[in-house]
CSV table of C-alpha atoms in Angstrom, one decimal:
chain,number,residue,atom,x,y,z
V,1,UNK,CA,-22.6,26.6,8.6
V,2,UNK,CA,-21.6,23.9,6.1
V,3,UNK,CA,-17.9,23.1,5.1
V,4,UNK,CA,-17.1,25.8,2.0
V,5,UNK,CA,-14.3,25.7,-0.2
V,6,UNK,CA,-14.5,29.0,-1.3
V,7,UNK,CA,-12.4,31.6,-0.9
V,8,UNK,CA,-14.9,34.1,-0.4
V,9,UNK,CA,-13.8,34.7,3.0
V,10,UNK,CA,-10.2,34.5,3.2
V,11,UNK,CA,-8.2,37.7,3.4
V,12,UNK,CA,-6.5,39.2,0.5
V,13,UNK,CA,-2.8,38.3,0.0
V,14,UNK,CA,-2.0,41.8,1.3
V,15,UNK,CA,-4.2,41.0,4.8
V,16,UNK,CA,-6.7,43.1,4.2
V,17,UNK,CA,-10.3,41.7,4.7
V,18,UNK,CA,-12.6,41.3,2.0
V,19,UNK,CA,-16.3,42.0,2.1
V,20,UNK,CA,-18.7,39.0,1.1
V,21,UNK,CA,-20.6,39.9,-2.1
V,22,UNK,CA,-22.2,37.0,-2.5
V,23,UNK,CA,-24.0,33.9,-1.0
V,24,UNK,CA,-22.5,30.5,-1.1
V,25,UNK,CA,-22.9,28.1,-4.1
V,26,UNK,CA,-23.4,24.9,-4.1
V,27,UNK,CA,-20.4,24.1,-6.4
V,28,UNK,CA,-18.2,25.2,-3.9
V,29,UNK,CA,-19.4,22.8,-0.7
V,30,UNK,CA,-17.1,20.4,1.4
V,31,UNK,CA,-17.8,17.2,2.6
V,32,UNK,CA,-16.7,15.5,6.0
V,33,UNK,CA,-13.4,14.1,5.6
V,34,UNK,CA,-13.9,10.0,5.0
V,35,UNK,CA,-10.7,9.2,7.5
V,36,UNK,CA,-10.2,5.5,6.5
V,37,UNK,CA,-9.7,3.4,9.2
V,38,UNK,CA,-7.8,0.3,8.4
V,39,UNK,CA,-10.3,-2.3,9.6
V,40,UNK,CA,-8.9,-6.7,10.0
V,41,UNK,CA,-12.0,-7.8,10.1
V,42,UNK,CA,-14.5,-5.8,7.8
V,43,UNK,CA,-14.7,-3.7,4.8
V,44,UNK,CA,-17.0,-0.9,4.8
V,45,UNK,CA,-17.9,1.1,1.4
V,46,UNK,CA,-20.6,3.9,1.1
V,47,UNK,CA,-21.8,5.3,-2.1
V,48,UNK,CA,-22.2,9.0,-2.7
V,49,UNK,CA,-24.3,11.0,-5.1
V,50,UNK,CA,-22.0,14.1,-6.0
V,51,UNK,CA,-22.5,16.9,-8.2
V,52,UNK,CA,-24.1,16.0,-12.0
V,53,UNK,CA,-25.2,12.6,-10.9
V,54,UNK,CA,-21.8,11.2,-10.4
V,55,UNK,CA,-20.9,8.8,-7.9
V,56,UNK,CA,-17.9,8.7,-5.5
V,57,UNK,CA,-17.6,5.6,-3.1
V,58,UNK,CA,-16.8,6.3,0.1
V,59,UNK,CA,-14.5,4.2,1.9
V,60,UNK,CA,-15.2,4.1,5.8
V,61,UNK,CA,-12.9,0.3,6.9
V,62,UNK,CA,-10.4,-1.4,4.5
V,63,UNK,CA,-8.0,-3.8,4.3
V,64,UNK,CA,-7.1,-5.1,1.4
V,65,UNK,CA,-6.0,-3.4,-1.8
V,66,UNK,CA,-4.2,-4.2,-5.5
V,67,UNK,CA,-0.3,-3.6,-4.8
V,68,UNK,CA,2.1,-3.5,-7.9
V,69,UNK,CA,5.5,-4.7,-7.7
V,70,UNK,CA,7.1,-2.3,-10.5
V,71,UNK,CA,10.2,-3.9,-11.3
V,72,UNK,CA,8.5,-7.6,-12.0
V,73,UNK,CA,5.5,-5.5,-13.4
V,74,UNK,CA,3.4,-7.7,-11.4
V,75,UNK,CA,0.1,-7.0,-9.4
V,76,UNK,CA,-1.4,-9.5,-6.4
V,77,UNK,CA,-4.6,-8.6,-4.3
V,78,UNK,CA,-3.1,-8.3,-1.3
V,79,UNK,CA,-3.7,-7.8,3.5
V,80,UNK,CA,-2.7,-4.3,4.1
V,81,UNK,CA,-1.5,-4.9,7.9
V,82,UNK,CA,-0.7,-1.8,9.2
V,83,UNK,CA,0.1,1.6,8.7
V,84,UNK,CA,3.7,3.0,9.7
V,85,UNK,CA,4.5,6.5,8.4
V,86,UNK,CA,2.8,9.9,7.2
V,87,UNK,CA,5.0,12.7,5.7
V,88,UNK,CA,2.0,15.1,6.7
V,89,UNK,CA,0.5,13.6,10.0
V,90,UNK,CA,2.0,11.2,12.9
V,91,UNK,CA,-1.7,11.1,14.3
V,92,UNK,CA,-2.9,9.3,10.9
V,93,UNK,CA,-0.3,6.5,12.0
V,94,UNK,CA,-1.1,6.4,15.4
V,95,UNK,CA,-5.5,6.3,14.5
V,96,UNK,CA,-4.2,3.9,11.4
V,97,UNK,CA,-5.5,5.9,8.6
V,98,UNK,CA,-5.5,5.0,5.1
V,99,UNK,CA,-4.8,8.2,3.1
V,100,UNK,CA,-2.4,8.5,-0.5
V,101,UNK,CA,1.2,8.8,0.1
V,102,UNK,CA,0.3,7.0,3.1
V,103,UNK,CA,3.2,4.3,3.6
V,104,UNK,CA,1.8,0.5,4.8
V,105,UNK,CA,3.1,-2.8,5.4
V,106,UNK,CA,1.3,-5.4,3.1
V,107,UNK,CA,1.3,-9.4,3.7
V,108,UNK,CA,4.5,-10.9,1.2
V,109,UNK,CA,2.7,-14.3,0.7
V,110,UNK,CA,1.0,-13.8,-2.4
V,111,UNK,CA,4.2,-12.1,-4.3
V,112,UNK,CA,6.3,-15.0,-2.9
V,113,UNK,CA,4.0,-17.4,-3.8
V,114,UNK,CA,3.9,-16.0,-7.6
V,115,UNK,CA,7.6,-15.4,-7.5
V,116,UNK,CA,7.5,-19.1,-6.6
V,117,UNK,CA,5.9,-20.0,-9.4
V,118,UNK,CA,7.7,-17.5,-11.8
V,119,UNK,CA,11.5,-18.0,-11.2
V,120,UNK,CA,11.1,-21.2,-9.4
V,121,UNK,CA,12.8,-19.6,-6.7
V,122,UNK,CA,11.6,-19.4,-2.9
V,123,UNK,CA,12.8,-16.2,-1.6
V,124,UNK,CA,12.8,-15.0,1.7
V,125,UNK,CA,13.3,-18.5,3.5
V,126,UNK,CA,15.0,-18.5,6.4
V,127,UNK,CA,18.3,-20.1,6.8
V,128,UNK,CA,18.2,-23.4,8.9
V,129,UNK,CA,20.9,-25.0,11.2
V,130,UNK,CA,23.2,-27.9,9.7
V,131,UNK,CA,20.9,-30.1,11.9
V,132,UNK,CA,17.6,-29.3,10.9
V,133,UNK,CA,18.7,-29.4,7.4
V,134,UNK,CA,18.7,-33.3,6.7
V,135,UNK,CA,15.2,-33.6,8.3
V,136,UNK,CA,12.4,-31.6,6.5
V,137,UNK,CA,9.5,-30.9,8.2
V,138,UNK,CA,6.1,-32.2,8.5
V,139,UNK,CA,3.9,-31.3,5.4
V,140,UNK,CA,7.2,-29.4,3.8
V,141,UNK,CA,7.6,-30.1,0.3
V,142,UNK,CA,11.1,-29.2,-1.7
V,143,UNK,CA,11.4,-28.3,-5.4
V,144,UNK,CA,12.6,-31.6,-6.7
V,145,UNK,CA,9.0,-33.3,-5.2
V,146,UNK,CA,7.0,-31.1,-7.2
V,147,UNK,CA,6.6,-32.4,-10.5
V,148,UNK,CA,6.9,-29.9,-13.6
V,149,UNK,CA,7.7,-30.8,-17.2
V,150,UNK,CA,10.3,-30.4,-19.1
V,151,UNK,CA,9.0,-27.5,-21.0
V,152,UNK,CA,8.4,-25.7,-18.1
V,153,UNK,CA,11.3,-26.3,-16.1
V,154,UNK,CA,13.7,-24.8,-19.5
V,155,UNK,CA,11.2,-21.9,-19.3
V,156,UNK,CA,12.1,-21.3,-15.6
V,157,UNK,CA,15.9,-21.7,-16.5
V,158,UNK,CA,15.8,-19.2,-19.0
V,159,UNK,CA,13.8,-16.8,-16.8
V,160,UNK,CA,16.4,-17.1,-14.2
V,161,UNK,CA,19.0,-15.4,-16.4
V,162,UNK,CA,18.0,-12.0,-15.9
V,163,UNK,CA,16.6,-12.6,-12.4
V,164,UNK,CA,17.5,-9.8,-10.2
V,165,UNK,CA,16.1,-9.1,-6.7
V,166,UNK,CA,16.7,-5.6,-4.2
V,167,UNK,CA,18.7,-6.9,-1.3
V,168,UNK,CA,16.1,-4.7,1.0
V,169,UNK,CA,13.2,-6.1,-0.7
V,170,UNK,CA,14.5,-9.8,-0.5
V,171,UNK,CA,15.0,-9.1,3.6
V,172,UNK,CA,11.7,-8.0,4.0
V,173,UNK,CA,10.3,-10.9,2.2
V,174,UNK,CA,11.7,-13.1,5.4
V,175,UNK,CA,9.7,-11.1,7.7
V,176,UNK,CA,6.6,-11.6,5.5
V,177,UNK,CA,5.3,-8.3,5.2
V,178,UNK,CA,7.0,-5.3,2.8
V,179,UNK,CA,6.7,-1.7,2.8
V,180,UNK,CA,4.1,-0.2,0.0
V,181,UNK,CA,3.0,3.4,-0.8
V,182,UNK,CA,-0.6,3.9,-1.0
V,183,UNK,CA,-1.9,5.6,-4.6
V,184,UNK,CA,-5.4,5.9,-4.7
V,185,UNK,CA,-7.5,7.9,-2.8
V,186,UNK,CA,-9.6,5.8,-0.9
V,187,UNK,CA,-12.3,8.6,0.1
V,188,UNK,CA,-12.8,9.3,-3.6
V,189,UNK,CA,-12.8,5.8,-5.1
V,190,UNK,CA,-13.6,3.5,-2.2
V,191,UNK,CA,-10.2,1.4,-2.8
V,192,UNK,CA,-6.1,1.4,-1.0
V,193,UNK,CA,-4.1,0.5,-3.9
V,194,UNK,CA,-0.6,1.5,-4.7
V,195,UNK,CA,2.7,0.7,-5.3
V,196,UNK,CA,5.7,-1.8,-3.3
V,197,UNK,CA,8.9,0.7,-2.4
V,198,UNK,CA,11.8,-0.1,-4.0
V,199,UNK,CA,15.2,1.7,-4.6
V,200,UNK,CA,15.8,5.1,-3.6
V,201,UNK,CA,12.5,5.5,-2.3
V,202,UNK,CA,12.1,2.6,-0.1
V,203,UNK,CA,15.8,3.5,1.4
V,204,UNK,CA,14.1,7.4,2.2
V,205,UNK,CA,11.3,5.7,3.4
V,206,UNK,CA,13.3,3.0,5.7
V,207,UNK,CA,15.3,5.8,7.0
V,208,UNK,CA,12.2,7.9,8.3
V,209,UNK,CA,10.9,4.7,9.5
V,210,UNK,CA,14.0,4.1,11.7
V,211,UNK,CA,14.4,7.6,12.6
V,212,UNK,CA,10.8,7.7,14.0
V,213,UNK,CA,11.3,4.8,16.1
V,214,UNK,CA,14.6,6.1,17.6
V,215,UNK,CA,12.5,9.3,18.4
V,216,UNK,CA,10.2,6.7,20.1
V,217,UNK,CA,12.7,4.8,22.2
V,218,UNK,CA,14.2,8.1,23.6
């Protein structure tokens, strides 16, 4: 018996039991679920002939995917590093499955870096002690060694006038890694891309997070 997604043989929404009339069709036929393993060392993509000769591609091991931070309308390729909630399933956390609405942790270095470049601003740095402060470290370079021009630097100025940064967001950014929502469906289209969490949302999601992990502890 192959997967069917009819409804041939469901009951009726009274409970009474309804006779098959008819064979099943091939427009109404299930495939195994992909379950998306997120995979640190390979990436694993099959191809699929579905019905009219269209193609769906099969994602099998991920991880990496296109992230978007909304409120600085930016987009970086991006490590997806490990998956830590599932509003429909703990077992998809705990096997590490890469579904939508799935919510990850993604690597922060290439949004610093562009935020770098952006604002002129480093964010996320760790505070140092008055005594390492005089002594920078080996290979460390500060702002005033890198050279821009003039032009650039008024550019950078005038950017920083509107600059505004989530307090939560800015946190995570020292731990290197920040909470994203996945929005494409990587059984269908073969990719993990979504969305950073920010506001509200990240907040719900932070508080699930913690509430989970106290559920743990106990």
């Amino acid at each position: 018996m192959g997967i069917s997604r009819d409804s041939m043989h469901k009951r009726r929404a009274t409970g009474g039991k309804k006779k098959a009339w008819r064979k099943k069709r091939k427009y109404e036929l299930g495939r195994q679920p992909a379950n998306t393993k997120l995979d640190t060392t390979q990436k694993t993509v099959r191809r699929i002939r579905v019905r009219g000769g269209n193609v769906k591609w099969r994602a099998l091991r991920l991880n990496t995917g296109n992230f978007s931070w909304g409120s600085e309308a930016v987009t970086r390729k991006t490590r997806i590093l490990d998956v830590v909630y599932n509003a429909s399933n703990n077992e998809l956390v705990r096997t590490q499955t890469l579904v939508k609405s799935a919510v990850v942790q993604v690597d922060a270095a290439p949004f610093k870096q562009w935020y770098l470049t952006h604002y002129g601003v480093e964010i996320g740095k760790k505070k140092k002690t008055a005594s390492k402060k005089d002594e920078p470290e080996e290979g460390e370079t500060t702002a005033a060694e890198v050279k821009i021009s003039n032009h650039v630097e008024r550019k950078k100025k005038s950017r920083q006038v509107d600059r505004k940064i989530d307090p939560h967001i800015e946190e995570q950014f020292s731990s290197g890694r920040l909470l994203a929502c996945i929005s494409s469906r990587p059984g269908q289209c073969g990719r993990a891309d979504g969305y950073i969490l920010e506001g509200k949302e990240l907040e719900f999601y932070s508080k699930k997070i913690q509430k989970k992990k106290g559920k743990g502890a106990a």
